[in-house]
GROMACS .gro file of N, CA and C in nm:
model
  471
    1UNK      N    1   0.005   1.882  -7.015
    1UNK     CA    2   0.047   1.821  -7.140
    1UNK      C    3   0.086   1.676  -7.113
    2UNK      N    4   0.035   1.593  -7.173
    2UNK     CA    5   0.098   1.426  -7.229
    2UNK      C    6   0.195   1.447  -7.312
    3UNK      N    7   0.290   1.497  -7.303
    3UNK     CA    8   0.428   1.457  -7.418
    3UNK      C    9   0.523   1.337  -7.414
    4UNK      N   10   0.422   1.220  -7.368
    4UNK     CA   11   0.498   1.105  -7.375
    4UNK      C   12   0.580   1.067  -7.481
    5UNK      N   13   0.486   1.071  -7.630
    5UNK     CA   14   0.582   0.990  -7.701
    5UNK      C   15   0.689   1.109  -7.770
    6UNK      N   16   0.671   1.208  -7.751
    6UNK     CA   17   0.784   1.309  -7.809
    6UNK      C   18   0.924   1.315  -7.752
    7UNK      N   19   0.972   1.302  -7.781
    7UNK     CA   20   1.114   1.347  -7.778
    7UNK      C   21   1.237   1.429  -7.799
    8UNK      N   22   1.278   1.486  -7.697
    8UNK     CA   23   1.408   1.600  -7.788
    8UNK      C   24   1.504   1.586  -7.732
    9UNK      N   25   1.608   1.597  -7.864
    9UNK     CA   26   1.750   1.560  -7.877
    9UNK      C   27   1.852   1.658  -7.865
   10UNK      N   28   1.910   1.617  -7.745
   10UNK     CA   29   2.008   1.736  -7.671
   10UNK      C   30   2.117   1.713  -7.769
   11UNK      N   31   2.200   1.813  -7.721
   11UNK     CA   32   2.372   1.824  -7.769
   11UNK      C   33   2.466   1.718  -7.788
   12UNK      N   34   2.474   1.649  -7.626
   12UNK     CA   35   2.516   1.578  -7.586
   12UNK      C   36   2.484   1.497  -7.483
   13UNK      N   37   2.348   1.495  -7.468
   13UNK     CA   38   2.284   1.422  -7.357
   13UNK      C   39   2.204   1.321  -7.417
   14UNK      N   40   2.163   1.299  -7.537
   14UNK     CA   41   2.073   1.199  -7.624
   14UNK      C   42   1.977   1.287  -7.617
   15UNK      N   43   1.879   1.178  -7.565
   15UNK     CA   44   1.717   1.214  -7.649
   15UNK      C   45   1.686   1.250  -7.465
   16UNK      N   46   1.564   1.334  -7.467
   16UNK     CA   47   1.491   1.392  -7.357
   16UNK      C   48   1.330   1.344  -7.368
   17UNK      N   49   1.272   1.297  -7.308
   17UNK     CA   50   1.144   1.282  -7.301
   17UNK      C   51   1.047   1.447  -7.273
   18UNK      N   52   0.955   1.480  -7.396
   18UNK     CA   53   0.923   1.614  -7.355
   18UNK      C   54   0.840   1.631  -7.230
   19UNK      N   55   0.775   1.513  -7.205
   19UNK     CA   56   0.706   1.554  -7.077
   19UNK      C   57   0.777   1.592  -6.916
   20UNK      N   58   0.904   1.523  -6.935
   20UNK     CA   59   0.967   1.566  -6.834
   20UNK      C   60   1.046   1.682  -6.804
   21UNK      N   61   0.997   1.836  -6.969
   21UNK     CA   62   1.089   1.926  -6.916
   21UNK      C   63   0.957   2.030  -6.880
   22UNK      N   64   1.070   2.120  -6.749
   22UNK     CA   65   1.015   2.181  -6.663
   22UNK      C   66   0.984   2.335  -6.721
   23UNK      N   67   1.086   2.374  -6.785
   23UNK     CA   68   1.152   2.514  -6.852
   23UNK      C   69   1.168   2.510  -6.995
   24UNK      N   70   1.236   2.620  -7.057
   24UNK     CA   71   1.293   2.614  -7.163
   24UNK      C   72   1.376   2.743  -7.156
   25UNK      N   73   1.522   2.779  -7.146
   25UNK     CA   74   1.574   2.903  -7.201
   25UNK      C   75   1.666   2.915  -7.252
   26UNK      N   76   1.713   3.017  -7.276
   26UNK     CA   77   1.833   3.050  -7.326
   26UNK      C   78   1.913   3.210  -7.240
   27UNK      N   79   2.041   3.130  -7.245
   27UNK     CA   80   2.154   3.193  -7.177
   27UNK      C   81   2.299   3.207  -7.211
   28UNK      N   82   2.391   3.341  -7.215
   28UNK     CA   83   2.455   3.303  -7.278
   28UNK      C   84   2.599   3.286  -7.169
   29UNK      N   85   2.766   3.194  -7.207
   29UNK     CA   86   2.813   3.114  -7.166
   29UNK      C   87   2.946   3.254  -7.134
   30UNK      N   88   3.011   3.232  -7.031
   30UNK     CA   89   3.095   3.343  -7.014
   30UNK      C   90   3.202   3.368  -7.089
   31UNK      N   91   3.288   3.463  -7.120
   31UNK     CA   92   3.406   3.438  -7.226
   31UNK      C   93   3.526   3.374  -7.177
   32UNK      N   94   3.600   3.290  -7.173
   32UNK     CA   95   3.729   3.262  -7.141
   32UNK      C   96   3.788   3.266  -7.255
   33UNK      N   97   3.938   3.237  -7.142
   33UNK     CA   98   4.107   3.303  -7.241
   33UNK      C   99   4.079   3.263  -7.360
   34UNK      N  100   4.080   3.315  -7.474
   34UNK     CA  101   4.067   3.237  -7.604
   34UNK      C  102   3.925   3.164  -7.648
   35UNK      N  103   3.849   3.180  -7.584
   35UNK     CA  104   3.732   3.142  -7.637
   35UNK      C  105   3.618   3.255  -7.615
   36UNK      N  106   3.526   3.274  -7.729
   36UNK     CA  107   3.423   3.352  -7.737
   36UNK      C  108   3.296   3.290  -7.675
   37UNK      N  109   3.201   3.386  -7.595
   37UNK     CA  110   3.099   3.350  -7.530
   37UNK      C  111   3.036   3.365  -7.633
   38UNK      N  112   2.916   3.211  -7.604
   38UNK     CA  113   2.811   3.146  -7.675
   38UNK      C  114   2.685   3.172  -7.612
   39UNK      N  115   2.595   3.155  -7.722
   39UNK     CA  116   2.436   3.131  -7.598
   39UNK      C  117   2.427   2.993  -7.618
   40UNK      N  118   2.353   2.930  -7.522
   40UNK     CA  119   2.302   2.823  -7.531
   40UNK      C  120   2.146   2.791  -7.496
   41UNK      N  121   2.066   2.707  -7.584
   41UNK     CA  122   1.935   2.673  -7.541
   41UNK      C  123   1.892   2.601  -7.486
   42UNK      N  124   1.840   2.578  -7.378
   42UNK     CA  125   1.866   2.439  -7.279
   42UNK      C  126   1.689   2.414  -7.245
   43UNK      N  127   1.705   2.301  -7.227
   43UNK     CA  128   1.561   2.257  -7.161
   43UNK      C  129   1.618   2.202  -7.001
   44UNK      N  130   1.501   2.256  -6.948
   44UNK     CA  131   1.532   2.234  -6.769
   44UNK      C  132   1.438   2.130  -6.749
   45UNK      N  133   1.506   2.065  -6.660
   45UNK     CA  134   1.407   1.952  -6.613
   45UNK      C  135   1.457   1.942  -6.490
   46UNK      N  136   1.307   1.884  -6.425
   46UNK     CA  137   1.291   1.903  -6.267
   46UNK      C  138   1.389   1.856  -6.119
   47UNK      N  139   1.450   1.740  -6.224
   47UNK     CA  140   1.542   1.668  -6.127
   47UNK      C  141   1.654   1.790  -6.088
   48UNK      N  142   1.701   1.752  -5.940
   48UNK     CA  143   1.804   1.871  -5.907
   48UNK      C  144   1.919   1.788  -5.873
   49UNK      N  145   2.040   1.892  -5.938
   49UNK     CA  146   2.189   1.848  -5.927
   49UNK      C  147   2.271   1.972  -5.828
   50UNK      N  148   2.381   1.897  -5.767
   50UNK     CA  149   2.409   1.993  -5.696
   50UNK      C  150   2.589   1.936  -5.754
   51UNK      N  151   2.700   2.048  -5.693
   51UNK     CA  152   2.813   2.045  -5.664
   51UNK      C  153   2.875   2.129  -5.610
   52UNK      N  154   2.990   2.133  -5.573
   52UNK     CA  155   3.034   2.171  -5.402
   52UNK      C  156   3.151   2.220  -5.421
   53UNK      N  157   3.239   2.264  -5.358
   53UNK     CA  158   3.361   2.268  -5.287
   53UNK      C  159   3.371   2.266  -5.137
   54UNK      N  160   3.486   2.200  -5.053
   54UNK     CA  161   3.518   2.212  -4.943
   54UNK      C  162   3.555   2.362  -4.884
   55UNK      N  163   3.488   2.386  -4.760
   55UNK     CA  164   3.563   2.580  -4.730
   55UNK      C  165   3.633   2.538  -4.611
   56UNK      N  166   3.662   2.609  -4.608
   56UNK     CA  167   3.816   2.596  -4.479
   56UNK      C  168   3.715   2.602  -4.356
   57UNK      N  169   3.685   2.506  -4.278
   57UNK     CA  170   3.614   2.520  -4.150
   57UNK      C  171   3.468   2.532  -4.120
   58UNK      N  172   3.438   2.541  -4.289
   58UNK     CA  173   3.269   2.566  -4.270
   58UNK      C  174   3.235   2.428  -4.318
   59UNK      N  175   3.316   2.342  -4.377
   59UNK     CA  176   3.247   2.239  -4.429
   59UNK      C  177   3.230   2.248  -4.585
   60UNK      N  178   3.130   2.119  -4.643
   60UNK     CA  179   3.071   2.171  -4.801
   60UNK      C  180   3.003   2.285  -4.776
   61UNK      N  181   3.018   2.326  -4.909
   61UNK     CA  182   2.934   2.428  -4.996
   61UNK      C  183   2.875   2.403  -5.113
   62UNK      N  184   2.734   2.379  -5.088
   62UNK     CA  185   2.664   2.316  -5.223
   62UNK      C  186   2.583   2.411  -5.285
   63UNK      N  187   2.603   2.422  -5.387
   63UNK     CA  188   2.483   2.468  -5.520
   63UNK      C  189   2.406   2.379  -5.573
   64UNK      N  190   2.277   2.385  -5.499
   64UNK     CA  191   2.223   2.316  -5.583
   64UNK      C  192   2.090   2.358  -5.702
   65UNK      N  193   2.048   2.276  -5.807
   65UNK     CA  194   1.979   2.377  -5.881
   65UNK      C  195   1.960   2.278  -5.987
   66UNK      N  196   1.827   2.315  -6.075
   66UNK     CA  197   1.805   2.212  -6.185
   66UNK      C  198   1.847   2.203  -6.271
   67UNK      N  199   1.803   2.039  -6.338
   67UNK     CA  200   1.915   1.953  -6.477
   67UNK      C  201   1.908   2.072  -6.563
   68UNK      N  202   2.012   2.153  -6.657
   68UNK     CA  203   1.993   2.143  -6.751
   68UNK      C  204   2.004   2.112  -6.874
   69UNK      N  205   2.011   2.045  -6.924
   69UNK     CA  206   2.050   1.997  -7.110
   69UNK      C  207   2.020   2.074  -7.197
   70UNK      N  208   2.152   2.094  -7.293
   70UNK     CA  209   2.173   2.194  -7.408
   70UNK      C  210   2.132   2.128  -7.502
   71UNK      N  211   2.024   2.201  -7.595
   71UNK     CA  212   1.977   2.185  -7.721
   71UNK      C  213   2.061   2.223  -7.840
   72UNK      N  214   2.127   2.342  -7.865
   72UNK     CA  215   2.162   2.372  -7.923
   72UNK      C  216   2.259   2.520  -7.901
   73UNK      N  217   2.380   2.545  -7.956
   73UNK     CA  218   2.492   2.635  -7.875
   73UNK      C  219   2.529   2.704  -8.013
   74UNK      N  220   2.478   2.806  -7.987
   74UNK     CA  221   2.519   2.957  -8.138
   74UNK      C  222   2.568   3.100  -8.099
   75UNK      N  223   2.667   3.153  -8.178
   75UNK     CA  224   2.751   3.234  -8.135
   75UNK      C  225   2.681   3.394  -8.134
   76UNK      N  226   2.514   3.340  -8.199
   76UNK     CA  227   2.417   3.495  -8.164
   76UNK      C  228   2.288   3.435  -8.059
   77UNK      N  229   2.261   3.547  -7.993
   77UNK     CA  230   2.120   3.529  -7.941
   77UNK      C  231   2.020   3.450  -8.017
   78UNK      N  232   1.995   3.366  -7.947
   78UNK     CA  233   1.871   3.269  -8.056
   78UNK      C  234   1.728   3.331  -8.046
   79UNK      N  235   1.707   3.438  -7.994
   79UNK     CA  236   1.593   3.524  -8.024
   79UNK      C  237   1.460   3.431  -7.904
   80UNK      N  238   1.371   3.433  -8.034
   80UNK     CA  239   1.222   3.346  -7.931
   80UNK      C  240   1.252   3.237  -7.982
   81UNK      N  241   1.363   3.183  -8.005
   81UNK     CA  242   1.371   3.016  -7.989
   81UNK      C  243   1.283   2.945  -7.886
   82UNK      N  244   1.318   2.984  -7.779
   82UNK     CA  245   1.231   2.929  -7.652
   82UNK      C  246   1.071   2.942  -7.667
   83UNK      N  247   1.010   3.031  -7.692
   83UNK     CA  248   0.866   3.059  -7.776
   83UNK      C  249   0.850   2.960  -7.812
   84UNK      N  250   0.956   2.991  -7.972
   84UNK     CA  251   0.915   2.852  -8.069
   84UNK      C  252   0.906   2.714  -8.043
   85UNK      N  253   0.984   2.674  -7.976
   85UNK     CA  254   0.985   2.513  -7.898
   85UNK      C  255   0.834   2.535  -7.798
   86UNK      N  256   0.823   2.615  -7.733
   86UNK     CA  257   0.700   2.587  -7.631
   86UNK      C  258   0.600   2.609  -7.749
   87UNK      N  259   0.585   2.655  -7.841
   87UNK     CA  260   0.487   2.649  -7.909
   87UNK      C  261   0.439   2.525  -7.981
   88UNK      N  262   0.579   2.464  -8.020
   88UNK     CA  263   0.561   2.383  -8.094
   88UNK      C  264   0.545   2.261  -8.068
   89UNK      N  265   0.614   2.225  -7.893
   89UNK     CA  266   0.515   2.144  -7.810
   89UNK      C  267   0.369   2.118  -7.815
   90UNK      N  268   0.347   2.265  -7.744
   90UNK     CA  269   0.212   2.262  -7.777
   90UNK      C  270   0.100   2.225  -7.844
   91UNK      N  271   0.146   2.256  -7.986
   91UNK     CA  272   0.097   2.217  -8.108
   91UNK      C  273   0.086   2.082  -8.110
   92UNK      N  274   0.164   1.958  -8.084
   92UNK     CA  275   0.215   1.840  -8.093
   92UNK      C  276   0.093   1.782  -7.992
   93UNK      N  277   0.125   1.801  -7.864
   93UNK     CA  278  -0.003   1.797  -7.781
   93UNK      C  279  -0.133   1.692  -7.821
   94UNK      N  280  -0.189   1.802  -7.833
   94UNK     CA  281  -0.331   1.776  -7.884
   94UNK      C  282  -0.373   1.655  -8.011
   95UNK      N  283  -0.226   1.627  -8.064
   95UNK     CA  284  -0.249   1.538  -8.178
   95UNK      C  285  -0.199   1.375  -8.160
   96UNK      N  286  -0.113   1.412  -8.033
   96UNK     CA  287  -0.093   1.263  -8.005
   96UNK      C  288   0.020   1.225  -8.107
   97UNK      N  289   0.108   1.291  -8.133
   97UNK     CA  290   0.212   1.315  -8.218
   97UNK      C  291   0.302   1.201  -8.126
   98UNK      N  292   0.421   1.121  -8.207
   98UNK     CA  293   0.505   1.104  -8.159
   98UNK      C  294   0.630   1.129  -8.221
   99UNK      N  295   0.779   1.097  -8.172
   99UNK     CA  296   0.871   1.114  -8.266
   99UNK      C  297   0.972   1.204  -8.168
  100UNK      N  298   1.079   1.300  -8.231
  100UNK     CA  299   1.157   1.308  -8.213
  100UNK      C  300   1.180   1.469  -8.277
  101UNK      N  301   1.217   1.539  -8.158
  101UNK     CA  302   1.237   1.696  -8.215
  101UNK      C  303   1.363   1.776  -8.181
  102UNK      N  304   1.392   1.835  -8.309
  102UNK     CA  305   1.588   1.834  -8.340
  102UNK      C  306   1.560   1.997  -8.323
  103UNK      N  307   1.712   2.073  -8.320
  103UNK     CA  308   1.729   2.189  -8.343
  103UNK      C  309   1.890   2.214  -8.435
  104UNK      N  310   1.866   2.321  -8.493
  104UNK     CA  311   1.952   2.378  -8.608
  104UNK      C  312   1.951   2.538  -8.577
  105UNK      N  313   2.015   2.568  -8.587
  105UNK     CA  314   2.088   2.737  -8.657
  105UNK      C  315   2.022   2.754  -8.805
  106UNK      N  316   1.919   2.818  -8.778
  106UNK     CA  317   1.862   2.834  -8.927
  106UNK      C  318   1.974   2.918  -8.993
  107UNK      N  319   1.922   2.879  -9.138
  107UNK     CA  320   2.008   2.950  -9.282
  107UNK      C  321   1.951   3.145  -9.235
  108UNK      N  322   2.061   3.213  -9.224
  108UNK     CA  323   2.008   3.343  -9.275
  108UNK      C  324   1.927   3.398  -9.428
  109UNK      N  325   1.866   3.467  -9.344
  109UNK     CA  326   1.747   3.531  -9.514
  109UNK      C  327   1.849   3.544  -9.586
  110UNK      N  328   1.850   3.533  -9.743
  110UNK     CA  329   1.877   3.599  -9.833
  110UNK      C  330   1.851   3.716  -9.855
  111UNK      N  331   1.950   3.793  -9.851
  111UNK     CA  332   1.898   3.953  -9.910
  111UNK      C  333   1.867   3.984 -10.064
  112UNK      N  334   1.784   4.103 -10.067
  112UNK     CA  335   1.714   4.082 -10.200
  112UNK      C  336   1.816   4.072 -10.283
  113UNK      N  337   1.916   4.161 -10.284
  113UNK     CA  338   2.017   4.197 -10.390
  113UNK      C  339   2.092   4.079 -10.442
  114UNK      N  340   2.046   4.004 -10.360
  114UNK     CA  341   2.093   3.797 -10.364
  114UNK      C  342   2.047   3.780 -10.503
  115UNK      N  343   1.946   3.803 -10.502
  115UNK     CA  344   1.770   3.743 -10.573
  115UNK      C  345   1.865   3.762 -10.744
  116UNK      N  346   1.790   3.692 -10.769
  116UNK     CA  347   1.832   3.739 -10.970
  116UNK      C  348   1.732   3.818 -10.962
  117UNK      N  349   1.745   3.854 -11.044
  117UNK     CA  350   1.609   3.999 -11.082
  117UNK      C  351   1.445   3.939 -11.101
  118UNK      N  352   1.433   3.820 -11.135
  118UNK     CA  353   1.282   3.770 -11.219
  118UNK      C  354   1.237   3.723 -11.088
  119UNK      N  355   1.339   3.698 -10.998
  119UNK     CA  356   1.301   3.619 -10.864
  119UNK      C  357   1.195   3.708 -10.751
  120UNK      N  358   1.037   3.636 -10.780
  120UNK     CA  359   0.974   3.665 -10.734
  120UNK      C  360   0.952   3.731 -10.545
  121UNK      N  361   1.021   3.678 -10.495
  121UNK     CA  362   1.113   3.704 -10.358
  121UNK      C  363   1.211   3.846 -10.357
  122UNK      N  364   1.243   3.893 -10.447
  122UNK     CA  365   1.382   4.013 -10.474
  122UNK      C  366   1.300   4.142 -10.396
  123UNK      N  367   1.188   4.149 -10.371
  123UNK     CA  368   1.145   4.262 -10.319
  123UNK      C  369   1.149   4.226 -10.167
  124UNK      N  370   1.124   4.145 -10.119
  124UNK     CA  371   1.030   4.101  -9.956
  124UNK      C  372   1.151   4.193  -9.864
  125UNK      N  373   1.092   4.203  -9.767
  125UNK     CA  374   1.160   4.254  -9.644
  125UNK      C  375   1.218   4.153  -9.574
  126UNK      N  376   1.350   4.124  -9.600
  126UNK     CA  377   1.472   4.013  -9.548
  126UNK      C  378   1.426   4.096  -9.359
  127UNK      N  379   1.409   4.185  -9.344
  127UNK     CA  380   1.438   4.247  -9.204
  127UNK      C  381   1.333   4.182  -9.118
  128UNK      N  382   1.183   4.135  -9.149
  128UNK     CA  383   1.084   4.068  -9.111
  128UNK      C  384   1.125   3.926  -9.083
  129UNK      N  385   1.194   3.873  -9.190
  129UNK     CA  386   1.246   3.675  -9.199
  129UNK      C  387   1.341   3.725  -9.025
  130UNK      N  388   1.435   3.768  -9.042
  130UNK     CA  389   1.531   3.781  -9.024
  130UNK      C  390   1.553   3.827  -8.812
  131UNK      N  391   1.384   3.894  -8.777
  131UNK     CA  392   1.371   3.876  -8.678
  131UNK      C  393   1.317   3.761  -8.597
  132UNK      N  394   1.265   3.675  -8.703
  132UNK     CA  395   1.194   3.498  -8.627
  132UNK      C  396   1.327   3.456  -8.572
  133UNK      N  397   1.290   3.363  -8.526
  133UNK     CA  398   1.328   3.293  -8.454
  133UNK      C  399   1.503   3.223  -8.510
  134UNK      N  400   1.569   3.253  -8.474
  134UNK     CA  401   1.720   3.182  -8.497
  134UNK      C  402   1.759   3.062  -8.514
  135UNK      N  403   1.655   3.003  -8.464
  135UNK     CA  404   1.694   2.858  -8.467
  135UNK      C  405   1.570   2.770  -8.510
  136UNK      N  406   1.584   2.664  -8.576
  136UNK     CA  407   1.483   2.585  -8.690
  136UNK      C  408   1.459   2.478  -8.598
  137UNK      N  409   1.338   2.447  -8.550
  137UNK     CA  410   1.291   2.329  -8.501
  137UNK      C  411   1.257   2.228  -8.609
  138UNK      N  412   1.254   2.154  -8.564
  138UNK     CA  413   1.219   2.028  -8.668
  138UNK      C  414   1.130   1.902  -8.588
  139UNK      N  415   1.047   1.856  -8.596
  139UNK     CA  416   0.984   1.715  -8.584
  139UNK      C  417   0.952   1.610  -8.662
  140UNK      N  418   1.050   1.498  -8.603
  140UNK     CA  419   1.057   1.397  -8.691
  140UNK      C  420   0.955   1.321  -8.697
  141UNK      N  421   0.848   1.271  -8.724
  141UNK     CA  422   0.771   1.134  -8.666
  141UNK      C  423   0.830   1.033  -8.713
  142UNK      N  424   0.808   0.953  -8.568
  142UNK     CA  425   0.822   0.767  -8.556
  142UNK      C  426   0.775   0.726  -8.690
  143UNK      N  427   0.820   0.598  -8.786
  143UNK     CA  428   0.780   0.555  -8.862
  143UNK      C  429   0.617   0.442  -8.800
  144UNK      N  430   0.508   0.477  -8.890
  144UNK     CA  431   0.417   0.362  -8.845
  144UNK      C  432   0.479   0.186  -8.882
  145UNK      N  433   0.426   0.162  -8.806
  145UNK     CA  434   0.511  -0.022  -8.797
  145UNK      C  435   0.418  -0.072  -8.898
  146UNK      N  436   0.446  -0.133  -8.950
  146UNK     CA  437   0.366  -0.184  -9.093
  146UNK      C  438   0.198  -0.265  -9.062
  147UNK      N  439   0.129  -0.252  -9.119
  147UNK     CA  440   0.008  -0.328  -9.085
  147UNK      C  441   0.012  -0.455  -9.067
  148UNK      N  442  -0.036  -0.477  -8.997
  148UNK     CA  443  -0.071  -0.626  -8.894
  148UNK      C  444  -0.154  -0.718  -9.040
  149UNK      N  445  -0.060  -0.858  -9.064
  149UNK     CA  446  -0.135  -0.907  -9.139
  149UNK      C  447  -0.262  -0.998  -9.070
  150UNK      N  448  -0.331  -1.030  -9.161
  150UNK     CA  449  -0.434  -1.161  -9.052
  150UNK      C  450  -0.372  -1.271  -8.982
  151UNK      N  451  -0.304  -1.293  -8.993
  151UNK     CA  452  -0.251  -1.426  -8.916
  151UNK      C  453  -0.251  -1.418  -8.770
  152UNK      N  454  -0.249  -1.511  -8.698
  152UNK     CA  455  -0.266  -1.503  -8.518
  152UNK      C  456  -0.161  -1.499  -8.474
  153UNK      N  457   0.011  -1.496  -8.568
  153UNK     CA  458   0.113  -1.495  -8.467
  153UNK      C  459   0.173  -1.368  -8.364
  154UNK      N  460   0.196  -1.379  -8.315
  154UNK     CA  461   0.273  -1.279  -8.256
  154UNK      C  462   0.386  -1.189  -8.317
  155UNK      N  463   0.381  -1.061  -8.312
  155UNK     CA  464   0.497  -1.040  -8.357
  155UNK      C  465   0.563  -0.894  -8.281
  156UNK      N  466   0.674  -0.900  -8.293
  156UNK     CA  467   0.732  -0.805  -8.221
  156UNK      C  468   0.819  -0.716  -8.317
  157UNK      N  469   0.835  -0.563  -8.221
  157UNK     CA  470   0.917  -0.479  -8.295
  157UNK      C  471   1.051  -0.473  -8.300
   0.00000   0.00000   0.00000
């Protein structure tokens, strides 16, 4: 894959260049005192980080192991989120797409009994919506830069 001009936008890490991720998963975060364990969706990339502690006589002790950056952090399993992003890479691919690709906690289905009655939707199987994917990808595209008039000057973005 060329996923030069794409981009995805971590948590808290900014923007990620897609060609440089290695992985994609999801894992979820352990519980501490007062706080509930989360999953998180992370894209791995190749560069490796390590950190340590000192042991009594042996020296460091390093772990080391690859970047990863959180996409997005929800208090249920995000299902084939990971699917959906490699898919949707994919897709992007071949078109020479550029821009910028976000993630969200999709809206839960509406259940029928939601529906007003005339509402063409009041029958569907909420249980089908409801196993996709947890989380809503999105791709933004780059705005095109306005057309080049005739003139010979130079111009910059």
């Amino acid at each position: 894959m060329s996923l030069t001009n794409i981009w995805i936008q971590t948590r808290a890490d900014g923007l990620v260049r897609a060609d440089q991720v290695s992985g994609i998963e999801a894992h979820r975060t352990p519980a501490l005192a007062g706080k509930p364990s989360r999953w998180l969706l992370d894209i791995v990339l190749p560069a490796v980080t390590g950190s340590g502690t000192a042991t009594a006589g042996e020296g460091p002790a390093w772990a080391l192991g690859p970047t990863h950056r959180t996409m997005i952090q929800t208090p249920d399993d995000p299902g084939d989120a990971p699917t959906a992003l490699a898919r949707l890479l994919a897709q992007l691919d071949p078109v020479h797409a550029a821009g910028v690709i976000t993630a969200a906690i999709a809206s839960p289905p509406a259940r029928a009994s939601d529906s007003p009655p005339g509402d063409p939707h009041r029958d569907r199987d909420a249980t089908a919506v409801a196993t996709t994917s947890r989380i809503r990808f999105q791709f933004h595209p780059f705005p095109h830069p306005p057309t080049a008039s005739h003139d010979t000057e130079a111009h910059y973005l």
